[in-house]
Coordinates of C-alpha atoms in Angstrom, one line a residue:
X277 CA -80.6 -49.3 79.8
X278 CA -83.9 -47.8 80.9
X279 CA -84.5 -47.5 84.7
X280 CA -87.3 -49.9 85.8
X281 CA -88.7 -49.0 89.2
X282 CA -90.6 -52.4 89.5
X283 CA -87.5 -54.4 88.7
X284 CA -85.5 -52.3 91.1
X285 CA -88.1 -52.9 93.8
X286 CA -87.8 -56.7 93.3
X287 CA -84.0 -56.4 93.4
X288 CA -84.2 -54.5 96.7
X289 CA -86.7 -56.9 98.2
X290 CA -84.4 -59.8 97.4
X291 CA -81.4 -58.1 98.9
X292 CA -83.4 -57.3 102.1
X293 CA -84.5 -60.9 102.4
X294 CA -80.9 -62.1 101.9
X295 CA -79.7 -59.7 104.6
X296 CA -82.4 -60.9 107.0
X297 CA -81.3 -64.5 106.5
X298 CA -77.7 -63.6 107.1
X299 CA -78.5 -61.6 110.2
X300 CA -80.4 -64.6 111.6
X301 CA -77.4 -66.8 110.9
X302 CA -75.2 -64.3 112.8
X303 CA -77.5 -64.4 115.8
X304 CA -77.3 -68.2 115.8
X305 CA -73.6 -68.3 115.5
X306 CA -73.0 -65.6 118.2
X307 CA -75.3 -67.4 120.6
X308 CA -73.6 -70.7 119.9
X309 CA -70.1 -69.3 120.3
X310 CA -70.9 -67.9 123.8
X311 CA -72.3 -71.3 124.8
X312 CA -69.1 -73.0 123.6
X313 CA -66.8 -70.7 125.6
X314 CA -65.0 -72.8 128.3
X315 CA -65.9 -72.0 131.9
X316 CA -69.0 -70.4 133.5
X317 CA -69.5 -66.9 132.0
X318 CA -71.3 -65.7 135.1
X319 CA -68.5 -66.8 137.5
X320 CA -65.9 -65.3 135.1
X321 CA -67.8 -62.0 135.0
X322 CA -68.0 -61.7 138.7
X323 CA -64.4 -62.5 139.3
X324 CA -63.3 -61.3 142.8
X325 CA -66.9 -60.1 143.5
X326 CA -68.1 -63.7 143.5
X327 CA -70.5 -64.7 146.2
X328 CA -73.1 -67.4 146.0
X329 CA -75.9 -64.8 146.2
X330 CA -74.4 -62.6 143.5
X331 CA -73.8 -65.6 141.3
X332 CA -77.5 -66.8 141.5
X333 CA -78.8 -63.3 141.1
X334 CA -76.8 -62.6 138.0
X335 CA -77.5 -66.1 136.6
X336 CA -81.2 -65.6 137.0
X337 CA -81.1 -62.0 135.6
X338 CA -79.3 -63.1 132.5
X339 CA -81.6 -66.0 131.9
X340 CA -78.7 -68.6 132.1
X341 CA -80.7 -70.8 134.5
X342 CA -83.2 -71.7 131.9
X343 CA -83.0 -74.5 129.3
X344 CA -80.7 -73.8 126.3
X345 CA -83.5 -73.9 123.7
X346 CA -85.6 -71.5 125.8
X347 CA -82.6 -69.2 126.2
X348 CA -82.0 -69.1 122.4
X349 CA -85.6 -68.3 121.4
X350 CA -85.7 -65.7 124.2
X351 CA -82.5 -64.1 123.0
X352 CA -83.7 -64.2 119.4
X353 CA -87.0 -62.6 120.2
X354 CA -85.4 -59.9 122.4
X355 CA -82.7 -59.2 119.7
X356 CA -85.3 -58.7 117.0
X357 CA -86.9 -56.1 119.2
X358 CA -83.6 -54.4 120.1
X359 CA -83.2 -55.8 123.6
X360 CA -79.7 -57.3 123.8
X361 CA -79.8 -58.0 127.5
X362 CA -77.9 -56.3 130.3
X363 CA -74.1 -56.0 130.9
X364 CA -72.7 -58.5 133.4
X365 CA -70.3 -55.9 134.7
X366 CA -72.4 -52.7 135.0
X367 CA -76.0 -53.9 134.9
X368 CA -76.8 -51.4 132.2
X369 CA -78.8 -52.4 129.1
X370 CA -76.4 -53.5 126.3
X371 CA -78.4 -51.6 123.6
X372 CA -77.9 -48.3 125.5
X373 CA -74.2 -49.0 125.9
X374 CA -73.8 -49.7 122.2
X375 CA -75.8 -46.7 121.1
X376 CA -73.8 -44.4 123.4
X377 CA -70.5 -45.5 121.8
X378 CA -71.7 -45.8 118.2
X379 CA -71.5 -42.0 117.3
X380 CA -67.8 -41.9 118.3
X381 CA -66.9 -44.9 116.1
X382 CA -69.0 -43.7 113.1
X383 CA -67.4 -40.2 113.3
X384 CA -63.9 -41.7 113.4
X385 CA -64.7 -44.2 110.6
X386 CA -66.1 -41.4 108.3
X387 CA -63.0 -39.3 108.9
X388 CA -60.7 -42.3 108.2
X389 CA -62.6 -43.1 105.0
X390 CA -62.6 -39.5 103.7
X391 CA -58.8 -39.4 104.3
X392 CA -58.4 -42.7 102.5
X393 CA -60.5 -41.5 99.5
X394 CA -58.6 -38.2 99.2
X395 CA -55.3 -40.1 99.0
X396 CA -56.3 -43.2 97.1
X397 CA -58.5 -41.9 94.3
X398 CA -56.1 -39.5 92.7
X399 CA -53.1 -41.8 93.5
X400 CA -54.7 -44.9 92.0
X401 CA -55.9 -43.1 88.8
X402 CA -52.6 -41.3 88.3
X403 CA -50.6 -44.5 88.8
X404 CA -52.8 -46.4 86.3
X405 CA -52.7 -43.7 83.7
X406 CA -48.9 -43.5 84.0
X407 CA -48.3 -47.3 84.1
X408 CA -44.6 -48.2 84.1
X409 CA -43.3 -44.7 84.7
X410 CA -41.4 -43.4 87.7
X411 CA -44.6 -42.0 89.3
X412 CA -46.3 -45.3 89.0
X413 CA -43.5 -47.1 90.7
X414 CA -43.4 -44.5 93.5
X415 CA -47.2 -44.9 94.1
X416 CA -46.9 -48.7 94.1
X417 CA -44.0 -48.8 96.5
X418 CA -45.7 -46.3 98.8
X419 CA -48.9 -48.2 98.9
X420 CA -47.0 -51.4 99.6
X421 CA -45.3 -49.7 102.5
X422 CA -48.7 -48.5 103.8
X423 CA -50.3 -51.9 103.6
X424 CA -47.4 -53.3 105.7
X425 CA -47.8 -50.7 108.5
X426 CA -49.5 -52.0 111.7
X427 CA -52.2 -49.7 113.0
X428 CA -50.7 -49.4 116.5
X429 CA -47.3 -48.6 115.1
X430 CA -48.7 -45.8 112.9
X431 CA -50.7 -44.4 115.8
X432 CA -47.7 -44.4 118.2
X433 CA -45.6 -42.7 115.5
X434 CA -48.1 -39.9 115.0
X435 CA -48.4 -39.4 118.8
X436 CA -44.7 -39.2 119.1
X437 CA -44.4 -36.6 116.3
X438 CA -47.5 -34.4 116.7
X439 CA -48.0 -34.6 120.5
X440 CA -44.6 -35.3 122.1
X441 CA -42.2 -33.5 119.7
X442 CA -44.3 -30.7 118.1
X443 CA -47.0 -30.4 120.7
X444 CA -49.7 -29.6 118.1
X445 CA -52.3 -32.1 119.0
X446 CA -53.6 -33.9 122.1
X447 CA -52.4 -37.5 122.2
X448 CA -55.8 -38.9 123.3
X449 CA -59.3 -38.2 124.5
X450 CA -62.6 -37.4 122.8
X451 CA -65.0 -34.5 122.6
X452 CA -68.4 -35.0 121.0
X453 CA -68.8 -33.3 117.6
X454 CA -72.0 -31.6 118.6
X455 CA -70.4 -30.0 121.7
X456 CA -67.2 -28.6 120.4
X457 CA -66.3 -29.0 116.7
X458 CA -62.7 -27.6 117.1
X459 CA -62.0 -29.9 120.1
X460 CA -63.4 -32.9 118.2
X461 CA -61.4 -32.1 115.1
X462 CA -58.1 -31.7 117.0
X463 CA -58.6 -35.1 118.6
X464 CA -59.9 -37.0 115.5
X465 CA -57.1 -36.1 113.2
X466 CA -54.5 -38.6 114.4
X467 CA -56.7 -41.6 114.8
X468 CA -58.4 -40.7 111.5
X469 CA -55.0 -40.5 109.8
X470 CA -54.0 -43.9 111.3
X471 CA -57.0 -45.5 109.8
X472 CA -57.0 -43.5 106.6
X473 CA -53.4 -44.1 105.6
X474 CA -53.6 -47.8 105.9
X475 CA -57.0 -48.0 104.1
X476 CA -55.7 -45.7 101.4
X477 CA -52.8 -48.0 100.7
X478 CA -55.3 -50.9 100.0
X479 CA -57.7 -48.8 98.0
X480 CA -55.0 -47.2 95.8
X481 CA -53.9 -50.7 94.6
X482 CA -57.5 -51.7 93.9
X483 CA -58.4 -48.5 92.1
X484 CA -55.2 -48.8 90.0
X485 CA -56.1 -52.3 89.0
X486 CA -59.7 -51.3 88.2
X487 CA -58.6 -48.4 85.9
X488 CA -56.0 -50.5 84.2
X489 CA -58.6 -53.3 83.5
X490 CA -61.1 -50.8 82.0
X491 CA -58.3 -49.1 80.0
X492 CA -57.6 -52.3 78.2
X493 CA -61.3 -52.8 77.1
X494 CA -62.0 -52.8 73.3
X495 CA -64.4 -49.8 73.6
X496 CA -61.7 -47.7 75.1
X497 CA -59.3 -48.5 72.2
X498 CA -62.1 -47.7 69.8
X499 CA -62.7 -44.3 71.4
X500 CA -59.0 -43.6 71.2
X501 CA -58.8 -44.7 67.5
X502 CA -61.6 -42.2 66.7
X503 CA -59.2 -39.4 67.8
X504 CA -61.0 -38.5 71.0
X505 CA -58.8 -36.5 73.4
X506 CA -57.2 -38.5 76.1
X507 CA -58.9 -36.5 78.9
X508 CA -62.3 -37.2 77.3
X509 CA -61.6 -40.9 77.0
X510 CA -60.5 -41.0 80.6
X511 CA -63.5 -39.2 81.9
X512 CA -66.3 -40.7 79.8
X513 CA -65.1 -44.2 79.2
X514 CA -62.5 -45.2 81.8
X515 CA -63.4 -43.6 85.1
X516 CA -67.2 -44.1 84.7
X517 CA -66.9 -47.8 84.1
X518 CA -64.2 -48.2 86.8
X519 CA -66.7 -46.8 89.3
X520 CA -68.5 -50.1 90.0
X521 CA -65.5 -52.1 91.3
X522 CA -64.3 -49.0 93.2
X523 CA -67.6 -48.9 95.0
X524 CA -66.9 -52.4 96.2
X525 CA -63.6 -51.6 97.8
X526 CA -65.0 -48.4 99.4
X527 CA -67.9 -50.3 100.9
X528 CA -65.7 -53.1 102.2
X529 CA -63.2 -50.7 103.6
X530 CA -65.9 -48.6 105.4
X531 CA -67.3 -51.8 106.9
X532 CA -63.9 -53.0 107.9
X533 CA -63.0 -49.7 109.6
X534 CA -66.3 -49.8 111.5
X535 CA -65.7 -53.3 112.8
X536 CA -61.9 -53.1 113.1
X537 CA -61.0 -50.0 115.0
X538 CA -60.3 -51.7 118.3
X539 CA -56.6 -51.2 118.3
X540 CA -56.8 -47.5 117.1
X541 CA -59.5 -46.7 119.7
X542 CA -57.4 -48.2 122.5
X543 CA -54.2 -46.4 121.4
X544 CA -56.0 -43.0 121.3
X545 CA -58.4 -43.7 124.2
X546 CA -61.3 -43.1 121.8
X547 CA -64.5 -44.1 123.6
X548 CA -66.1 -46.0 120.7
X549 CA -67.4 -49.5 120.0
X550 CA -63.9 -50.9 119.7
X551 CA -62.9 -49.6 123.1
X552 CA -66.2 -51.0 124.5
X553 CA -65.4 -54.5 123.0
X554 CA -61.8 -54.4 124.4
X555 CA -63.1 -53.6 127.9
X556 CA -65.8 -56.2 127.6
X557 CA -63.3 -58.9 126.6
X558 CA -61.0 -58.0 129.5
X559 CA -64.0 -58.2 131.9
X560 CA -65.5 -61.4 130.4
X561 CA -68.7 -59.3 129.8
X562 CA -70.2 -61.7 127.3
X563 CA -73.6 -60.0 126.8
X564 CA -71.8 -56.8 125.7
X565 CA -69.5 -58.9 123.4
X566 CA -72.6 -60.6 121.9
X567 CA -74.4 -57.3 121.3
X568 CA -71.3 -55.6 119.8
X569 CA -70.7 -58.5 117.4
X570 CA -74.3 -58.4 116.4
X571 CA -74.3 -54.7 115.8
X572 CA -71.1 -54.8 113.8
X573 CA -72.6 -57.6 111.6
X574 CA -75.8 -55.6 111.1
X575 CA -73.7 -52.6 110.0
X576 CA -71.7 -54.8 107.5
X577 CA -75.0 -56.0 106.0
X578 CA -76.4 -52.4 105.8
X579 CA -73.3 -51.2 104.0
X580 CA -73.3 -54.1 101.6
X581 CA -77.0 -53.4 100.9
X582 CA -76.2 -49.8 100.2
X583 CA -73.4 -50.8 97.9
X584 CA -75.7 -53.2 96.0
X585 CA -78.2 -50.4 95.6
X586 CA -75.5 -48.1 94.2
X587 CA -74.4 -50.9 91.8
X588 CA -78.0 -51.1 90.5
X589 CA -78.1 -47.3 90.0
X590 CA -74.7 -47.0 88.4
X591 CA -75.1 -50.1 86.2
X592 CA -78.7 -51.3 85.6
X593 CA -77.5 -54.6 84.1
X594 CA -76.5 -55.8 87.5
X595 CA -80.0 -56.0 88.9
X596 CA -81.1 -57.9 85.9
X597 CA -78.6 -60.6 86.8

């Protein structure tokens, strides 16, 4: 089908409008959830530092002394301009705290996704093309085992093996990629493997199913009946058409990794968004929790938007629908 820039522009505009509506809904839900939390968030945040003066000062600074409707529209207006308030615990702007932690989480998520792709793509394709054989059974059993492994257990097992027994890698810590690539690489391998192995198990099963589904299509049988070589049929007709559903699982897994690395970052003392959320929950720092949830939701929407755009490029029929 011929590429139509105007139609693609309309498709993109619709997706952007849809993402904006969803993001607005997330802002409303996040604001409402914080209001529904039992107890006074200011008193909880102060804890043992509570004094009447500190309580009133923090309540005024956070805007909680104003009417609820005014609080919401103030929060909405500030959020749309990138102002997510200040941390109850440190007094620092939440936006600054989030942006400081974001590079560490993104670098870890990218490494985890690359490891997952390196494992799952060949394993899923191989398993589907050898359906019912011993290699297929081994891949399926291995992926089932990987899906069943909890993140924290995998992380502790890697620390025990590579740090405590072999002494090859540091068990925790973080070095920025821009300062020392070697130091960053030595510290990102184990948390990256922890994320990547579990994600690979899920993606392998999905890729296998996608390839099997396409292999059963009439046009694939027709190509084979014409006498085309198996490698040609696989490359031209199976893998290319299986790419669209595979894009779905890759996008979902990347978004899931970005928003779900709390346990891994805590186990490896990785100073990313997950560790920030963990500390904020422990300290009842609700403004940081609000900001982190909002940022993670925005990243989900951005990744979904990119996947939709890739859909439209790979298969132009999708944007017509």
